[in-house]
Short mmCIF file of C-alpha atoms and ligand atoms in Angstrom, two decimals:
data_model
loop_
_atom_site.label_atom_id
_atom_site.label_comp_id
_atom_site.label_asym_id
_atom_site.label_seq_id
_atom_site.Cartn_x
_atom_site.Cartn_y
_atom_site.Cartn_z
CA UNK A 1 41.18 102.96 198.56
CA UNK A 2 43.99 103.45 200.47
CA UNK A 3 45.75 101.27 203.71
CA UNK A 4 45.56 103.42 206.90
CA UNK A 5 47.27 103.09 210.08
CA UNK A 6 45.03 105.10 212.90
CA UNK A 7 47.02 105.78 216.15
CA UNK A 8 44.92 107.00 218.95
CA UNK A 9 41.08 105.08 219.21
CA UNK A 10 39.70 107.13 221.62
CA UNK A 11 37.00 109.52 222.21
CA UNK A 12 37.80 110.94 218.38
CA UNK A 13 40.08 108.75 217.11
CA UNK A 14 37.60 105.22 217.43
CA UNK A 15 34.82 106.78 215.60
CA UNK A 16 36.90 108.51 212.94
CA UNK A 17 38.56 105.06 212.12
CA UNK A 18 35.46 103.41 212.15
CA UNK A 19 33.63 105.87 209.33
CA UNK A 20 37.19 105.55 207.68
CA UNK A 21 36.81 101.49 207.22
CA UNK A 22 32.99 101.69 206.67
CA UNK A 23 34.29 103.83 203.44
CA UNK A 24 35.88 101.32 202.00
CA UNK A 25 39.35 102.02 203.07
CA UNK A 26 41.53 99.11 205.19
CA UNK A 27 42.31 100.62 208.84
CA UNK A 28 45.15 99.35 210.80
CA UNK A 29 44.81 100.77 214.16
CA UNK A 30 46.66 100.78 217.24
CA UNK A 31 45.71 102.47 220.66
CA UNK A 32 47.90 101.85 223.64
CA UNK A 33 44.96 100.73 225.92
CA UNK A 34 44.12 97.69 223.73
CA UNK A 35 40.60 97.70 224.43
CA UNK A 36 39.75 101.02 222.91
CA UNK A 37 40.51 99.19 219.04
CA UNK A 38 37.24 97.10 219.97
CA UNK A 39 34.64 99.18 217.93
CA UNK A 40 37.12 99.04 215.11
CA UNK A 41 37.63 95.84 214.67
CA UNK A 42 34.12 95.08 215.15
CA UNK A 43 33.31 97.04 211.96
CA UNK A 44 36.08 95.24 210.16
CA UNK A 45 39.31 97.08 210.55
CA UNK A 46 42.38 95.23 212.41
CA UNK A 47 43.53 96.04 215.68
CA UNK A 48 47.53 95.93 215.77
CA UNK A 49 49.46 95.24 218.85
CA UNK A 50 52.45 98.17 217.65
CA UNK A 51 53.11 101.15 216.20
CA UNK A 52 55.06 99.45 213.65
CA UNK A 53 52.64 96.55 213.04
CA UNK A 54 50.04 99.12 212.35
CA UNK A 55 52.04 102.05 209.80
CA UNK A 56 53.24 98.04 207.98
CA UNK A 57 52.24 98.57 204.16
CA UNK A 58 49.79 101.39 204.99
CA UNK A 59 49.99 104.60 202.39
CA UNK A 60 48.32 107.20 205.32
CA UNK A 61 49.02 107.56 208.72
CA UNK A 62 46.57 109.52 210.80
CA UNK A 63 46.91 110.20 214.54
CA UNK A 64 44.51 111.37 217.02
CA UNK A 65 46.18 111.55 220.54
CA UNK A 66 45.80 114.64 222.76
CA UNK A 67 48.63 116.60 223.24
CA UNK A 68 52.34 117.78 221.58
CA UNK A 69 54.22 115.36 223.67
CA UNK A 70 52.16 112.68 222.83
CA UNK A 71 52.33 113.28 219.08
CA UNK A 72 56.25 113.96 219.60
CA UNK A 73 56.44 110.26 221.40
CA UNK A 74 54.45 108.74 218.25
CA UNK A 75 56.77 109.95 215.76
CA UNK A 76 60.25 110.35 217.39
CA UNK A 77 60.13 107.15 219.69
CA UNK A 78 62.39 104.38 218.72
CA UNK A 79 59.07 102.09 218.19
CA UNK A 80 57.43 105.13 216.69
CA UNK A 81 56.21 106.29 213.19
CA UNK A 82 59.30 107.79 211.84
CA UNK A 83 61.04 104.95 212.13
CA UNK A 84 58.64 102.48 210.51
CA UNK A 85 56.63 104.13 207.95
CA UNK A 86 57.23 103.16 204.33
CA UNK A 87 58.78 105.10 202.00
CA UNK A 88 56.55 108.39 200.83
CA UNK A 89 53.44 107.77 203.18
CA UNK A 90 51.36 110.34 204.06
CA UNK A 91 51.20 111.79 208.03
CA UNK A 92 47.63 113.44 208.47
CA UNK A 93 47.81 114.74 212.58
CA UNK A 94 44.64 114.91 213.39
CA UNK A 95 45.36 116.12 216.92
CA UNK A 96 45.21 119.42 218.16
CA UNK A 97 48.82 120.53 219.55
CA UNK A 98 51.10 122.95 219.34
CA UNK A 99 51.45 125.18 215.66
CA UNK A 100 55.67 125.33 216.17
CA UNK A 101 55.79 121.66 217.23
CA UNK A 102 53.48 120.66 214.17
CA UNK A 103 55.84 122.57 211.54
CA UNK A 104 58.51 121.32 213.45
CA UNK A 105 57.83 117.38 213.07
CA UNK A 106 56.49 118.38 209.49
CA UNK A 107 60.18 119.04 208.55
CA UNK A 108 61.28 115.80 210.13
CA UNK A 109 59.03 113.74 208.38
CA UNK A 110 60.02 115.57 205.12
CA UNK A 111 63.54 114.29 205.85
CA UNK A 112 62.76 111.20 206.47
CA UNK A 113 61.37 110.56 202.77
CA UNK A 114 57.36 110.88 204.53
CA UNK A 115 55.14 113.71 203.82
CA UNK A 116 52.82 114.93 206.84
CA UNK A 117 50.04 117.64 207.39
CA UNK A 118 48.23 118.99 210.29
CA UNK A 119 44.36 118.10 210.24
CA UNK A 120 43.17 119.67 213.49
CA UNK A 121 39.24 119.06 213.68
CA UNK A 122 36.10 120.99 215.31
CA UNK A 123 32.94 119.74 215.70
CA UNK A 124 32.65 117.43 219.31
CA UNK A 125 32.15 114.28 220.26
CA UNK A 126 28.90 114.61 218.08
CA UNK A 127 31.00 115.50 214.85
CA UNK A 128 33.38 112.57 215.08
CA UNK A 129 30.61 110.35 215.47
CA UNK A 130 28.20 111.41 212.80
CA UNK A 131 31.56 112.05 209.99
CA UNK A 132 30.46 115.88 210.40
CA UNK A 133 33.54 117.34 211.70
CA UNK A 134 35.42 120.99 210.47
CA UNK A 135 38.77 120.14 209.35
CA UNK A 136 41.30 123.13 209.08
CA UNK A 137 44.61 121.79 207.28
CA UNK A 138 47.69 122.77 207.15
CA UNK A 139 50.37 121.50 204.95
CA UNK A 140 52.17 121.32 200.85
CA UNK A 141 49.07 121.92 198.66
CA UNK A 142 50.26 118.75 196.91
CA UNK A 143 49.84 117.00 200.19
CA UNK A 144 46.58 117.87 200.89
CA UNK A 145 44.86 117.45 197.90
CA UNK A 146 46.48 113.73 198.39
CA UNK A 147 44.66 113.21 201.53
CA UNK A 148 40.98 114.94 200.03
CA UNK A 149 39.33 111.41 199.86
CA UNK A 150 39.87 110.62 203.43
CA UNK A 151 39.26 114.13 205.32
CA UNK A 152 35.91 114.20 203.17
CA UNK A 153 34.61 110.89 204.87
CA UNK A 154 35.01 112.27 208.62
CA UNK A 155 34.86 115.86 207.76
CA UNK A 156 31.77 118.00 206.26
CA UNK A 157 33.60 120.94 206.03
CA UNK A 158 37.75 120.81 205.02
CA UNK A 159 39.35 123.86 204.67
CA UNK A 160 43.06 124.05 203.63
CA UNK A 161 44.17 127.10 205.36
CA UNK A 162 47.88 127.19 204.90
CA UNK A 163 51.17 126.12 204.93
CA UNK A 164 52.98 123.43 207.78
CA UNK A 165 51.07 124.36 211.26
CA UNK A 166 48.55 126.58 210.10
CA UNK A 167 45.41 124.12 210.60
CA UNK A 168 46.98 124.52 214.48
CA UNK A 169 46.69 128.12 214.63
CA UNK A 170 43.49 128.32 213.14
CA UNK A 171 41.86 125.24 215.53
CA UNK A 172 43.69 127.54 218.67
CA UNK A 173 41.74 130.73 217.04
CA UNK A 174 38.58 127.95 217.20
CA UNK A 175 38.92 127.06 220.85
CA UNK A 176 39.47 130.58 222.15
CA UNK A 177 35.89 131.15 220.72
CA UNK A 178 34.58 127.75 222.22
CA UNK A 179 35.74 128.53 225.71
CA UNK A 180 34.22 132.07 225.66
CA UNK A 181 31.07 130.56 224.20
CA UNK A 182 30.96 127.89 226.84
CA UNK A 183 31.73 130.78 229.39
CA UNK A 184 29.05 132.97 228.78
CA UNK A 185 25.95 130.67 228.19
CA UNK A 186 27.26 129.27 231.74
CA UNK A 187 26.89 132.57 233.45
CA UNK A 188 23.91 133.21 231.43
CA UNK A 189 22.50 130.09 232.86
CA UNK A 190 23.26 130.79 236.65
CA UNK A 191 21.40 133.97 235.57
CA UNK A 192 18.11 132.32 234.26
CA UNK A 193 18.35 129.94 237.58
CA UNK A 194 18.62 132.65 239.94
CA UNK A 195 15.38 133.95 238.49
CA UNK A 196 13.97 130.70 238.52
CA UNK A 197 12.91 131.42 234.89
CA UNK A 198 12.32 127.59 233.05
CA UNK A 199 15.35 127.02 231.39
CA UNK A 200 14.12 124.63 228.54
CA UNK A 201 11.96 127.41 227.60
CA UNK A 202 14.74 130.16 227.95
CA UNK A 203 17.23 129.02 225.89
CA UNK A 204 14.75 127.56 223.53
CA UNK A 205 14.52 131.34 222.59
CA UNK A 206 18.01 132.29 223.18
CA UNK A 207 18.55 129.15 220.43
CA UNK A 208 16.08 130.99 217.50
CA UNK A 209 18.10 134.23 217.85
CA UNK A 210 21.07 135.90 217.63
CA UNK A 211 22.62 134.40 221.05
CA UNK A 212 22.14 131.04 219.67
CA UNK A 213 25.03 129.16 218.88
CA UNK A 214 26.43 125.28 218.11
CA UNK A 215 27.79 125.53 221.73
CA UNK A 216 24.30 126.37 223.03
CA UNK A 217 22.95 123.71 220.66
CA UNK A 218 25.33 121.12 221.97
CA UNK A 219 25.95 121.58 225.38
CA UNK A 220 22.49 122.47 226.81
CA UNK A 221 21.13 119.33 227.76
CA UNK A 222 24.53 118.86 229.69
CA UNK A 223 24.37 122.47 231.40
CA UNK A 224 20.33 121.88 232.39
CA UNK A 225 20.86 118.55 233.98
CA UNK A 226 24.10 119.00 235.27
CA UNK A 227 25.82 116.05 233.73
CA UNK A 228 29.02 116.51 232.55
CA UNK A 229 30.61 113.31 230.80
CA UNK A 230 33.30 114.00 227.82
CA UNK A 231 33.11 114.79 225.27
CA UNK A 232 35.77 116.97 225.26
CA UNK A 233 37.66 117.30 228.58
CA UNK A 234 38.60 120.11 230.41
CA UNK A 235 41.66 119.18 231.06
CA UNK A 236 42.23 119.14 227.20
CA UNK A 237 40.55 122.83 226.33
CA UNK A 238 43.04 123.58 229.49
CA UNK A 239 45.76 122.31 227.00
CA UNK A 240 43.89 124.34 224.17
CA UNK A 241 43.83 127.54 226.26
CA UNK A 242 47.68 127.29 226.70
CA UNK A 243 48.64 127.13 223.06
CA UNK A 244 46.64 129.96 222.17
CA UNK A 245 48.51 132.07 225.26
CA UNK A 246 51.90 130.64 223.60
CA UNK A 247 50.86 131.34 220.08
CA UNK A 248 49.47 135.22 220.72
CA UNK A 249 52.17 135.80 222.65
CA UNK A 250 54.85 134.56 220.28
CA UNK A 251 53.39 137.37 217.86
CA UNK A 252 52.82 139.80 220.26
CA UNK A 253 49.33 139.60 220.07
CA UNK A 254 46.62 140.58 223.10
CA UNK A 255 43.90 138.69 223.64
CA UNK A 256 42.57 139.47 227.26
CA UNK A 257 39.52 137.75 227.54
CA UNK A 258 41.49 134.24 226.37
CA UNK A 259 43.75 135.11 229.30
CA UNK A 260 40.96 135.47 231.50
CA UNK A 261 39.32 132.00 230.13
CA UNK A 262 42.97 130.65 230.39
CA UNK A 263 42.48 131.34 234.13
CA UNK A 264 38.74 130.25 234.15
CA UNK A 265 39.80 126.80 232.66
CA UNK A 266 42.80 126.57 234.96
CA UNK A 267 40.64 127.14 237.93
CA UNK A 268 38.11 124.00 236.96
CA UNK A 269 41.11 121.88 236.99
CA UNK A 270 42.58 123.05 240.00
CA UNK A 271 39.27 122.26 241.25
CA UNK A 272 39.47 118.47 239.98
CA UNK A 273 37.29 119.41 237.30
CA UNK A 274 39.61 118.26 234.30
CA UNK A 275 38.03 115.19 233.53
CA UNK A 276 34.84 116.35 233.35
CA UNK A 277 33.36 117.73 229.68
CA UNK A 278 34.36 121.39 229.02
CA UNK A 279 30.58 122.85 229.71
CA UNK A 280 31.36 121.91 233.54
CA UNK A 281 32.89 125.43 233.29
CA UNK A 282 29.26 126.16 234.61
CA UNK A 283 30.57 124.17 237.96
CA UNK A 284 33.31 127.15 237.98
CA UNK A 285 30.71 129.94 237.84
CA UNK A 286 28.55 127.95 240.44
CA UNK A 287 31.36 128.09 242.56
CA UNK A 288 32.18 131.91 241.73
CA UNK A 289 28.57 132.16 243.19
CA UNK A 290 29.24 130.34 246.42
CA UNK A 291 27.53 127.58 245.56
CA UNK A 292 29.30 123.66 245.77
CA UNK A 293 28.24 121.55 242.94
CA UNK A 294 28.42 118.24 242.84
CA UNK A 295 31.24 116.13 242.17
CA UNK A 296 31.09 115.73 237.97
P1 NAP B 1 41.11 110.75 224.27
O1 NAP B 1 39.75 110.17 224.31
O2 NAP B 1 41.87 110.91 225.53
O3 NAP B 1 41.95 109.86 223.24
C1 NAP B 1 43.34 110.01 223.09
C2 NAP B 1 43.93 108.66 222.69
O4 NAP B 1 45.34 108.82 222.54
C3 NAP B 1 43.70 107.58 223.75
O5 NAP B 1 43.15 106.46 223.13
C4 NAP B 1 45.08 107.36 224.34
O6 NAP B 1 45.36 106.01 224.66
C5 NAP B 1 46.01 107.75 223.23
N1 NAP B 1 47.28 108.25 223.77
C6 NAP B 1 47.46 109.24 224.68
N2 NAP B 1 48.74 109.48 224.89
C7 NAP B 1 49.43 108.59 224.13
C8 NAP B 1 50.80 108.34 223.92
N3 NAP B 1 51.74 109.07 224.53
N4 NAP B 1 51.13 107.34 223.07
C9 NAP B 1 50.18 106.61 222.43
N5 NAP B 1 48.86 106.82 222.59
C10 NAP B 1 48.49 107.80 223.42
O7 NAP B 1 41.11 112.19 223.60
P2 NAP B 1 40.12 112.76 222.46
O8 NAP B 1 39.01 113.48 223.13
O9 NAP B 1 39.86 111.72 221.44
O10 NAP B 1 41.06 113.92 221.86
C11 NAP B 1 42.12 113.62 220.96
C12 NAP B 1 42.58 114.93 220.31
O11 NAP B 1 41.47 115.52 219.62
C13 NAP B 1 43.08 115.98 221.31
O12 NAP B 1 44.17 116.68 220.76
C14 NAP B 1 41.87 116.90 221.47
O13 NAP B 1 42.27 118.20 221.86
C15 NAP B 1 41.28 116.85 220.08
N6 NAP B 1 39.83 117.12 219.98
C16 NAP B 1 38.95 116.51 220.83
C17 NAP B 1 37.58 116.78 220.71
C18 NAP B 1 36.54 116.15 221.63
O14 NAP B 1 35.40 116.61 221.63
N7 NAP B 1 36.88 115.14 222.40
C19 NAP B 1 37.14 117.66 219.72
C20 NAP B 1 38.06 118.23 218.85
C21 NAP B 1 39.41 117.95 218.98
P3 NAP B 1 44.87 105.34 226.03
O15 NAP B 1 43.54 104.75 225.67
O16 NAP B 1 45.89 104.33 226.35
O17 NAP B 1 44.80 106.45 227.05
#
């Protein structure tokens, strides 16, 4: 059983440190809104008032904040990881930013005497919560078989799919896919209500065939009552959408219906949407369809 310092307790992070202590394993975390360390201190862990308190004789150090900045701040910053982490601890990112950045920071924690990898996760709000998330990794195959016995406690399925920054690339490929899922069971939706056809019943049948989906699964109840508390916020899958414009376009790759959801997503935030979950793109397709939905 290993120390662990969790950085980020929020809508992923709180849960994941909470299965992570329930396992047996001693979780230092710290989240810059104290609050938020609440649930994990009420399940045992400690709730550290630093970056530095919390990475303090811990052997892992996993991080769950939203964006490449932030994760950039965490390490770098003259309070940060880097600068406090014992000698040979493990990094495990399990935020979803840029692939470039992640290698990037990779390399500095290498020369720092650290080892890190990238740990981006699928799955929702539902996966963190219930330890069933999809892991993709990236990293030193060394490295990653070191961190096995902790990704296997909030993960069901852990995949190591390369080197330094490839777990980014493949979550990016992941929420290209969730975005056009999420697009087109919207629009399928304003379909089914135009015809006033029950929707319950509707995508009860859509589930059982080959249009179902874990987005459909998911995100129904949401869609059908028009409720749209995160989750997973637009304004992050806005985030999402841009790295995977950056990362096809750094290879030269097309990918014209991610611009077009690029566009879609930028549009629900424009439109004060981007705290709202990410199936309130069916507020964007409402409004495509002259209709004015209510404020999420
Ligand atoms: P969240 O609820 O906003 O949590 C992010 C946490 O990071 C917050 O507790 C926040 O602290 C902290 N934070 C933000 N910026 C920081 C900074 N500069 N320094 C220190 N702490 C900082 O977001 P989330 O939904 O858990 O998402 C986290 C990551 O997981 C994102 O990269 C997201 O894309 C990815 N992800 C999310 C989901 C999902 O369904 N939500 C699913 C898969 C992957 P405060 O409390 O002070 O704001």
């Amino acid at each position: 059983m290993s120390t662990i310092a969790f950085i980020g307790l929020g809508i992923m992070g709180s849960p994941m440190a909470v299965h992570l202590q329930r396992a047996g394993h001693q979780v230092q975390g710290f989240n810059r809104t104290p609050a938020k360390a609440d649930r994990l201190r009420e399940a045992g862990g400690t709730a550290c008032q630093s970056i530095a308190d919390a990475v303090r004789g811990a052997q892992v150090i996993a991080l769950m904040l939203p964006d490449s900045p932030d994760v950039e701040e965490v390490l770098l910053g003259a309070d940060g990881v880097l600068a406090n982490a014992e000698p040979d601890s493990l990094i495990i990112d399990f935020s979803t930013i840029r692939p470039d950045v992640s290698r990037n920071l990779a390399q500095l924690a290498v020369a720092r005497g650290l080892r890190m990898i990238d740990a981006p996760v699928s799955g929702g709000q539902a996966g963190a919560e219930n330890a069933t998330l999809s892991i993709m990794v990236g990293g030193a195959t060394d490295d990653v078989a070191s961190a096995a016995d902790i990704l296997s406690v909030v993960g069901k399925t852990v995949v190591h799919v390369g080197g330094p920054g490839a777990g980014q690339t493949v979550k990016a490929a992941n929420q290209l896919i969730v975005a056009g899922n999420i697009q087109v069971l919207a629009e399928a939706i304003a379909l089914l209500k135009a015809h006033d056809v029950p929707l319950e019943q509707a995508l009860d049948a859509l589930a059982g065939g080959l249009a179902g989906s874990t987005v459909l699964t998911q995100k129904r109840e949401n869609m059908i009552r028009g409720t749209f508390e995160p989750g997973f916020r637009i304004a992050l899958h806005h985030k999402d959408l841009g790295i995977v414009t950056d990362t096809a376009r750094a290879m030269g790759v097309v990918t014209p219906v991610g611009s077009l959801l690029a566009s879609l997503m930028a549009s629900a935030v424009a439109n004060g949407d981007g705290g709202c979950d990410h199936s309130a793109l069916l507020r964007g397709v409402e409004r495509l369809n002259g209709r004015i939905p209510d404020p999420c």
